[in-house]
mmCIF file with all atom_site columns, C-alpha atoms in Angstrom:
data_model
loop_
_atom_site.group_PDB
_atom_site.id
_atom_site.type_symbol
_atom_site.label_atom_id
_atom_site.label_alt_id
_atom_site.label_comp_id
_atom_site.label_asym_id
_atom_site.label_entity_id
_atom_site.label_seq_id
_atom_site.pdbx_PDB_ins_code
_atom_site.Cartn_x
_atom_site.Cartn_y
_atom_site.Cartn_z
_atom_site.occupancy
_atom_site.B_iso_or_equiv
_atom_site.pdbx_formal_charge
_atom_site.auth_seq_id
_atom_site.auth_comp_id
_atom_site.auth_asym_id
_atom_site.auth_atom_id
_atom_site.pdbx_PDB_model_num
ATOM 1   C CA . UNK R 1 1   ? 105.155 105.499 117.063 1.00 0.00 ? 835 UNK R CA 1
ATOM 2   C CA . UNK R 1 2   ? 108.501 107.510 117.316 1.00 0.00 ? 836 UNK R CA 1
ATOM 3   C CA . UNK R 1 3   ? 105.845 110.127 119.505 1.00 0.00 ? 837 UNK R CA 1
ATOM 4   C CA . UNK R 1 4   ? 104.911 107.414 122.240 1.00 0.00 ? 838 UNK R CA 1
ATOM 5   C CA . UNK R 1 5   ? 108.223 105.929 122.121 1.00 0.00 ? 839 UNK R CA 1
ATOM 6   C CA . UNK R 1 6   ? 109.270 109.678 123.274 1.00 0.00 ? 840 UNK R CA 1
ATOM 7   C CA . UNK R 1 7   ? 106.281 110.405 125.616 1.00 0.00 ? 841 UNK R CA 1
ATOM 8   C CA . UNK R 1 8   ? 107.107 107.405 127.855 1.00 0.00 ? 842 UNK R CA 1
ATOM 9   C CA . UNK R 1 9   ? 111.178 107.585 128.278 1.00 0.00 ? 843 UNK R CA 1
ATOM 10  C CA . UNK R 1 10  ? 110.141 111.251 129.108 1.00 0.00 ? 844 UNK R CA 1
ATOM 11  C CA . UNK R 1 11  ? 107.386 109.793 131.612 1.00 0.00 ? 845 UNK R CA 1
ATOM 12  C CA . UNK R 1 12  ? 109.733 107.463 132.914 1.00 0.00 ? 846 UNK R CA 1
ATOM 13  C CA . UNK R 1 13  ? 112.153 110.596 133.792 1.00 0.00 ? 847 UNK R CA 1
ATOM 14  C CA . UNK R 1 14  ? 109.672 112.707 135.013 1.00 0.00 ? 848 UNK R CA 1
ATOM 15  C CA . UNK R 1 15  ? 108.020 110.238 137.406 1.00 0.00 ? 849 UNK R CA 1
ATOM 16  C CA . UNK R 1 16  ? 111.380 110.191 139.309 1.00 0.00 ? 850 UNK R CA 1
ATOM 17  C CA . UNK R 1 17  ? 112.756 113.623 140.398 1.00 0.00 ? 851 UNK R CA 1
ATOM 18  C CA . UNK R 1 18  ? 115.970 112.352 141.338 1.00 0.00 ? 852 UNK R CA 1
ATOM 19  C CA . UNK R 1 19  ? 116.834 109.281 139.403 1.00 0.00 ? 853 UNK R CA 1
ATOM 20  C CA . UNK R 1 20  ? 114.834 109.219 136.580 1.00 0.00 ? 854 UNK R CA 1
ATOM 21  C CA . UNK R 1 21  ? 117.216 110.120 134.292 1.00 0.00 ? 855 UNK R CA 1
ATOM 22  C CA . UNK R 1 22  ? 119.808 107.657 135.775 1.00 0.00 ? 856 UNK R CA 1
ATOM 23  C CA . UNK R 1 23  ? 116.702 105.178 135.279 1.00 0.00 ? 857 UNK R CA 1
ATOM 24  C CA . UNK R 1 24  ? 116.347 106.016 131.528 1.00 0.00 ? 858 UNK R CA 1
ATOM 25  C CA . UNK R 1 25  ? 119.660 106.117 130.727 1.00 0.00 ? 859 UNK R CA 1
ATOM 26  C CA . UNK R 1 26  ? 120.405 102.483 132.318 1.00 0.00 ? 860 UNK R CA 1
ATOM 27  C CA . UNK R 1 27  ? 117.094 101.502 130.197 1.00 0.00 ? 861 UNK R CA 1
ATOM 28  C CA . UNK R 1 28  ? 118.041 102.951 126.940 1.00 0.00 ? 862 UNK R CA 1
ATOM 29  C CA . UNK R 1 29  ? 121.547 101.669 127.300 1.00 0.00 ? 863 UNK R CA 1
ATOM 30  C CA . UNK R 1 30  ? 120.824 98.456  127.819 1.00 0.00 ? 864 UNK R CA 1
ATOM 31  C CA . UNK R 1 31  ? 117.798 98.819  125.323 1.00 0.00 ? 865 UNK R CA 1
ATOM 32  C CA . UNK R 1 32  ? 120.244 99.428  122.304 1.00 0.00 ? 866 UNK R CA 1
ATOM 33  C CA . UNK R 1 33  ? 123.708 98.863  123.001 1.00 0.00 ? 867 UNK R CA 1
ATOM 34  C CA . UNK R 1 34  ? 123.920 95.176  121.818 1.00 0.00 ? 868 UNK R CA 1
ATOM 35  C CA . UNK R 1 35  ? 122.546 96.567  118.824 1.00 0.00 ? 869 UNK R CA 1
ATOM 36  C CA . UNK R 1 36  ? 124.751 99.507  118.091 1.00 0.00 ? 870 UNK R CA 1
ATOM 37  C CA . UNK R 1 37  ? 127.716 97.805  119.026 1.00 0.00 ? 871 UNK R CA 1
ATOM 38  C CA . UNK R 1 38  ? 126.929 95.045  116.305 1.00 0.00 ? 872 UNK R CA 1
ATOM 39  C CA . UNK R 1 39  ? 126.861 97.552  113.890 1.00 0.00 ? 873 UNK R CA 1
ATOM 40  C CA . UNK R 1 40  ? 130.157 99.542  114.675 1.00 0.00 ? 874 UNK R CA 1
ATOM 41  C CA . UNK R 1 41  ? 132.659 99.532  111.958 1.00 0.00 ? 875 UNK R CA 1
ATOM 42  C CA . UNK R 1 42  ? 135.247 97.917  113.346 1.00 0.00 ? 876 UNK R CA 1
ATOM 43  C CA . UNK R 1 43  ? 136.881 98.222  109.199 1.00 0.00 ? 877 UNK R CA 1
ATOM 44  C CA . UNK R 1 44  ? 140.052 100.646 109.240 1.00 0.00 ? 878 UNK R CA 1
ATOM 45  C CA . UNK R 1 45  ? 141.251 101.471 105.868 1.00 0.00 ? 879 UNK R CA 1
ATOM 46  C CA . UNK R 1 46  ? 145.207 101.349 105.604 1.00 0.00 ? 880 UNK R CA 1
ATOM 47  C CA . UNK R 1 47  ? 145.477 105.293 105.752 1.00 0.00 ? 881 UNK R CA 1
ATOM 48  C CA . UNK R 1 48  ? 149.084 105.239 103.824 1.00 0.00 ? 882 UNK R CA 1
ATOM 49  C CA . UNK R 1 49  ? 147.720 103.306 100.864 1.00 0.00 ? 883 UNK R CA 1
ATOM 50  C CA . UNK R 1 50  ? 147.361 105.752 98.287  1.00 0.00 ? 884 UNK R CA 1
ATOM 51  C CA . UNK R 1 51  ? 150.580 107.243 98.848  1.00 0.00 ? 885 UNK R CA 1
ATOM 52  C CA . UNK R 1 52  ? 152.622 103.881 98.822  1.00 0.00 ? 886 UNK R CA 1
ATOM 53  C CA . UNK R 1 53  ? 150.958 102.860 95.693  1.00 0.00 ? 887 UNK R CA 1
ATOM 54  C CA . UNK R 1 54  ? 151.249 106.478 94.485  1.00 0.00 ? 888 UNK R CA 1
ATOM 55  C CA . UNK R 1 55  ? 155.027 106.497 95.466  1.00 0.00 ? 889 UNK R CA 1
ATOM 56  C CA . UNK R 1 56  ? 155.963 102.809 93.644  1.00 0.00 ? 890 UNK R CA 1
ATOM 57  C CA . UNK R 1 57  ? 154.101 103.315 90.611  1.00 0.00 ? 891 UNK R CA 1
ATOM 58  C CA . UNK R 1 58  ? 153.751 107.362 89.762  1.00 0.00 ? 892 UNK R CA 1
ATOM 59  C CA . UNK R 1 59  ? 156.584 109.397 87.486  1.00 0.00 ? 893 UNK R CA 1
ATOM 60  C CA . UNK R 1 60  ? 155.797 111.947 84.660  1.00 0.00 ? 894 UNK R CA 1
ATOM 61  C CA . UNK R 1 61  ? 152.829 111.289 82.233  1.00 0.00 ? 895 UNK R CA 1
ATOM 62  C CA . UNK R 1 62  ? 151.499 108.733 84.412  1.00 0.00 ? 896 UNK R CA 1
ATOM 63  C CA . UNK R 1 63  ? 148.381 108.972 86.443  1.00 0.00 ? 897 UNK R CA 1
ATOM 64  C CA . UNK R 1 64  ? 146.075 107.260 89.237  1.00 0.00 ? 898 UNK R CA 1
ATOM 65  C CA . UNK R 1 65  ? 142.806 107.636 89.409  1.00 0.00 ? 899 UNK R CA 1
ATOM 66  C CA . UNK R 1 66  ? 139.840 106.454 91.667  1.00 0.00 ? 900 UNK R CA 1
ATOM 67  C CA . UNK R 1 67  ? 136.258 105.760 90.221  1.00 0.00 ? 901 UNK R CA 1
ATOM 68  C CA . UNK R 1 68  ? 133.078 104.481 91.555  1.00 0.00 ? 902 UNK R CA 1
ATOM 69  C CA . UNK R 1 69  ? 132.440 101.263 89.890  1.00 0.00 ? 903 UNK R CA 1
ATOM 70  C CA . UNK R 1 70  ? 129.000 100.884 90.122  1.00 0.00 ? 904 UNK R CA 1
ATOM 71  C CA . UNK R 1 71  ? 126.485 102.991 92.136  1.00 0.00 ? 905 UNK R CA 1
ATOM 72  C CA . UNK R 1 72  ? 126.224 102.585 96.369  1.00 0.00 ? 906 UNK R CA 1
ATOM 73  C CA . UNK R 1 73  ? 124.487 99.052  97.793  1.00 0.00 ? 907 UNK R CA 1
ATOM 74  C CA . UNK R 1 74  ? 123.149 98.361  100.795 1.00 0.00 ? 908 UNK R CA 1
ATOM 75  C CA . UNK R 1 75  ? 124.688 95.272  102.856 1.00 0.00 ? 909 UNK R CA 1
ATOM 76  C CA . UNK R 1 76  ? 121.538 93.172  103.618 1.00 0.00 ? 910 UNK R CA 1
ATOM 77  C CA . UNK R 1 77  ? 118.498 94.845  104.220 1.00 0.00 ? 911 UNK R CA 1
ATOM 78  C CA . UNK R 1 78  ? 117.262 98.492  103.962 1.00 0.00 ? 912 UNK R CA 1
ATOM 79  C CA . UNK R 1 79  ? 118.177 99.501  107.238 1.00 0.00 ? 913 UNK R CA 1
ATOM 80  C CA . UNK R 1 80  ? 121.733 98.853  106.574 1.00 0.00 ? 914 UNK R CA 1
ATOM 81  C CA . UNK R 1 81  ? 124.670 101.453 105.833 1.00 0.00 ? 915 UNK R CA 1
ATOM 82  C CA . UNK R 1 82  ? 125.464 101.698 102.037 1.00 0.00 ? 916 UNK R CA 1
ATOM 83  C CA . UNK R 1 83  ? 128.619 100.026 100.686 1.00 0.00 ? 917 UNK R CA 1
ATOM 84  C CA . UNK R 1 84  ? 130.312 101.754 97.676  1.00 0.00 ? 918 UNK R CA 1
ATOM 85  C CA . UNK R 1 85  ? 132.949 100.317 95.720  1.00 0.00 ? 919 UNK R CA 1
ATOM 86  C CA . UNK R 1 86  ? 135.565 101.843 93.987  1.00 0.00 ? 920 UNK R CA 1
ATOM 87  C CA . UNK R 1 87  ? 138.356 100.691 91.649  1.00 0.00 ? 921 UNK R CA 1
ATOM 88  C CA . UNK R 1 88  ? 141.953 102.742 91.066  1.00 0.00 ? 922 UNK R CA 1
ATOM 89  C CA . UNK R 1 89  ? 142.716 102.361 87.664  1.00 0.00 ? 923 UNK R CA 1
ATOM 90  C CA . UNK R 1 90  ? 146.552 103.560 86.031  1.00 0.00 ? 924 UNK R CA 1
ATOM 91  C CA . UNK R 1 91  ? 147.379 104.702 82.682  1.00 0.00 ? 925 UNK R CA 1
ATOM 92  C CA . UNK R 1 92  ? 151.028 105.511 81.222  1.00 0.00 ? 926 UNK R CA 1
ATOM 93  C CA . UNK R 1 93  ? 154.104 104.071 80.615  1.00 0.00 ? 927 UNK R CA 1
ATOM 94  C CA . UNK R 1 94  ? 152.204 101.845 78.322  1.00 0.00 ? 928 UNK R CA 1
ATOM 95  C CA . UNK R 1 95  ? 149.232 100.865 80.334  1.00 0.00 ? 929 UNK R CA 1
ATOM 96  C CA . UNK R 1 96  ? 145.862 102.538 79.803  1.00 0.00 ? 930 UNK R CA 1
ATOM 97  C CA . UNK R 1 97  ? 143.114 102.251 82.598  1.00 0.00 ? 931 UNK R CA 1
ATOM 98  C CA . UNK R 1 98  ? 144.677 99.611  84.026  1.00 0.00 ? 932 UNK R CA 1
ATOM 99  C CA . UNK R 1 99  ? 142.732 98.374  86.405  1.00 0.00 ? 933 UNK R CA 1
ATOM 100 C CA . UNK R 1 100 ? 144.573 97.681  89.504  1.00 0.00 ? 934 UNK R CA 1
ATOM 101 C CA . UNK R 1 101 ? 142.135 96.934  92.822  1.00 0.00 ? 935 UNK R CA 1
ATOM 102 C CA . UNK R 1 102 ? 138.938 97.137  93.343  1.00 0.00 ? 936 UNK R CA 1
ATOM 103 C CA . UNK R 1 103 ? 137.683 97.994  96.687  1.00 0.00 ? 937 UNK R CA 1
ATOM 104 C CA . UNK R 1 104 ? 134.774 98.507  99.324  1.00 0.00 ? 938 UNK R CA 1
ATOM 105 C CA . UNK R 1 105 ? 133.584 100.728 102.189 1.00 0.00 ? 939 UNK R CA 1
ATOM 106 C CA . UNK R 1 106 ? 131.410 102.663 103.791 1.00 0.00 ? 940 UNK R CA 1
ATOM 107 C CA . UNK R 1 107 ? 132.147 105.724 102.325 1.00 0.00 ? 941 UNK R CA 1
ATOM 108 C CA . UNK R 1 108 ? 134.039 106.621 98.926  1.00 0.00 ? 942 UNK R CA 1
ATOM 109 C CA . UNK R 1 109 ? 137.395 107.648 100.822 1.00 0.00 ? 943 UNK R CA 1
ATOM 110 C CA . UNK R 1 110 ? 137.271 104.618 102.398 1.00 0.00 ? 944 UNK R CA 1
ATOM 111 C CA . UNK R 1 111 ? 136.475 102.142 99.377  1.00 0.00 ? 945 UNK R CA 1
ATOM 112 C CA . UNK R 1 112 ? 139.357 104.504 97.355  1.00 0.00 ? 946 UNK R CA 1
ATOM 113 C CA . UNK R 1 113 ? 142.222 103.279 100.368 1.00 0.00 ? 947 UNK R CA 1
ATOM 114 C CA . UNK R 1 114 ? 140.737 99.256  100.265 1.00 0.00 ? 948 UNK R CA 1
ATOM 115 C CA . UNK R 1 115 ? 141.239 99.585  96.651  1.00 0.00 ? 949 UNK R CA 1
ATOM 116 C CA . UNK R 1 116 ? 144.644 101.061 96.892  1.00 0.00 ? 950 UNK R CA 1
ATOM 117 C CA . UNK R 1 117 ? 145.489 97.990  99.079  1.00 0.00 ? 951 UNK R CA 1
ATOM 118 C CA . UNK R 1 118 ? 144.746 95.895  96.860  1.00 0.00 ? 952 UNK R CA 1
ATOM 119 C CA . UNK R 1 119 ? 146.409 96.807  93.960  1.00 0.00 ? 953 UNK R CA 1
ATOM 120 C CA . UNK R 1 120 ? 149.186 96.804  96.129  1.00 0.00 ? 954 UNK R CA 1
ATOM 121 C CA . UNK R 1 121 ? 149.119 93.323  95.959  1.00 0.00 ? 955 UNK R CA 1
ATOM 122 C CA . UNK R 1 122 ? 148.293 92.574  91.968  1.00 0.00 ? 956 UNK R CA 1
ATOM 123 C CA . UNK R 1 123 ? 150.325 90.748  89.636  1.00 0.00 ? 957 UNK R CA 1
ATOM 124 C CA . UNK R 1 124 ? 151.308 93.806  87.476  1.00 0.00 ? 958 UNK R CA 1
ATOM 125 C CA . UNK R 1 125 ? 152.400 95.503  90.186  1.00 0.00 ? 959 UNK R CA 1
ATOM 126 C CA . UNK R 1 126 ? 156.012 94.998  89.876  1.00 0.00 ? 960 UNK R CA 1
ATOM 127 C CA . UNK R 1 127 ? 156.371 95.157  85.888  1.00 0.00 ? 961 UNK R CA 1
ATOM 128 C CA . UNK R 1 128 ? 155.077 98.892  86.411  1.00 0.00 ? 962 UNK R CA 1
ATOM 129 C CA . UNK R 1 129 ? 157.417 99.657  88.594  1.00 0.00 ? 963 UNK R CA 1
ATOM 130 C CA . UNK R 1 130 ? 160.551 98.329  86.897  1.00 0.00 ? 964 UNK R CA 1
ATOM 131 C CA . UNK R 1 131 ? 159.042 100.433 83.920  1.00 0.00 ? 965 UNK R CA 1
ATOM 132 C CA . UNK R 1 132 ? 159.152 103.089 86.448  1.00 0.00 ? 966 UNK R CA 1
ATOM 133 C CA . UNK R 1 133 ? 162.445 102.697 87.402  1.00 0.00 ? 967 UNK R CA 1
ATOM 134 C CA . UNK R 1 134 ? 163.993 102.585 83.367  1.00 0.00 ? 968 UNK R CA 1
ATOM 135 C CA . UNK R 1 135 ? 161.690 105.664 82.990  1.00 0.00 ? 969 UNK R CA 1
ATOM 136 C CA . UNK R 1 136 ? 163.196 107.610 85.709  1.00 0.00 ? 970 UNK R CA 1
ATOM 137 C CA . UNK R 1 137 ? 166.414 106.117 85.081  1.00 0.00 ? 971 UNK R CA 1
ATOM 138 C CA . UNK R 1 138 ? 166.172 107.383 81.128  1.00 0.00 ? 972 UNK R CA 1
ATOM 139 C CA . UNK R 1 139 ? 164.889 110.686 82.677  1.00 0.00 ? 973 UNK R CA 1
ATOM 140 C CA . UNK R 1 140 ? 168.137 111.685 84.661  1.00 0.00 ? 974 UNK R CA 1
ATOM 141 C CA . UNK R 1 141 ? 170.359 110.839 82.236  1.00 0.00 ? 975 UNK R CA 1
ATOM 142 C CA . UNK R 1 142 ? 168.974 113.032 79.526  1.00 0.00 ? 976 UNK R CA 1
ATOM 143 C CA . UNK R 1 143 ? 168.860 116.044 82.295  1.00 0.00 ? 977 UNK R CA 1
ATOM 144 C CA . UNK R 1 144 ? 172.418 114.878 83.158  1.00 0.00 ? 978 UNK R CA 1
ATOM 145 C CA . UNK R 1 145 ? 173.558 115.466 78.941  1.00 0.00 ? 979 UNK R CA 1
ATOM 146 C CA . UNK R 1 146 ? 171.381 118.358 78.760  1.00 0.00 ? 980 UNK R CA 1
ATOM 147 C CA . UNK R 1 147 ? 173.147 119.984 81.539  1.00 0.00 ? 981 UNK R CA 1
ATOM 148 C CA . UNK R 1 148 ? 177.052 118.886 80.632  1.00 0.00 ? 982 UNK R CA 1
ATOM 149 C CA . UNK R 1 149 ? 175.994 119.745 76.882  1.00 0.00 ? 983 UNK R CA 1
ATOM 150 C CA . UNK R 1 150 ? 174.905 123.344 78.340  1.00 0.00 ? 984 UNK R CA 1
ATOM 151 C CA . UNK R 1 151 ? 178.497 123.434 80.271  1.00 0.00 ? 985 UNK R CA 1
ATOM 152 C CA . UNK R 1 152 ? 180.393 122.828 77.354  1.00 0.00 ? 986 UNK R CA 1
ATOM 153 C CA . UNK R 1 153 ? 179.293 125.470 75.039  1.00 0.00 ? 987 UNK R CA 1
ATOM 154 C CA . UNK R 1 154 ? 179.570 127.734 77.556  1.00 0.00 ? 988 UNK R CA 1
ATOM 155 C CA . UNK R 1 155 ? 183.608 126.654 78.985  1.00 0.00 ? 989 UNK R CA 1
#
């Protein structure tokens, strides 16, 4: 079928010297435009997500990562693009494979930054990072008395 379909937009270019390809072009256009457009992506994933999340919630002996939750699905229908979903999930500082958003997308990058966004927003969100904060807080200090210890036994 994909043959004829060929054999007569070729036909319809050859029959015309001049405009035929104008011709076709105008005919194909208007042939599948409505239906490509429909089907644009118009989703933009939040590009900064990972490293906002990364940057509240991420010290020493913590860690972020992104897994597939379950394997790719199409939309609606077979024709349609697949749609993977992804979750980012947090252990440390007491938590272990926490999980903190789940996402989707048309690729895996993309589900891994709608997932990010989302556990920007969950409930836990701020307990981590005040843990964060006492952690890192705890963490300078004990540099700070390792380093005045060091300059006392040495003056």
């Amino acid at each position: 079928m994909g043959d004829m379909f060929e054999a007569y937009v070729a036909a319809v270019i050859t029959s015309d010297p001049e405009n035929g390809y104008e011709v076709a072009e105008t005919w194909l256009r208007e042939l599948w435009e409505p239906l490509l457009s429909s089907r644009v992506d118009t989703h933009v994933p939040d590009a900064m997500a990972k490293q906002v999340l990364a940057t509240k919630i991420m010290t020493r002996g913590c860690k972020v990562k992104y897994e597939e939750t379950r394997p790719p699905a199409r939309a609606n229908d077979i024709k349609s693009k697949q749609i993977f979903t992804c979750g980012v999930y947090y252990s440390g500082l007491g938590y272990d494979r926490l999980l903190l958003g789940t996402g989707n997308g048309p690729s895996k990058s993309e589900a891994g930054y709608d997932a990010a966004v989302k556990a920007l927003e969950h409930p836990e969100l701020r307990a981590i990072m005040a843990k964060k904060k006492d952690f890192d807080s705890k963490t300078v200090e004990e540099k700070e008395q390792i380093i005045a210890a060091g300059r006392s036994t040495n003056g």
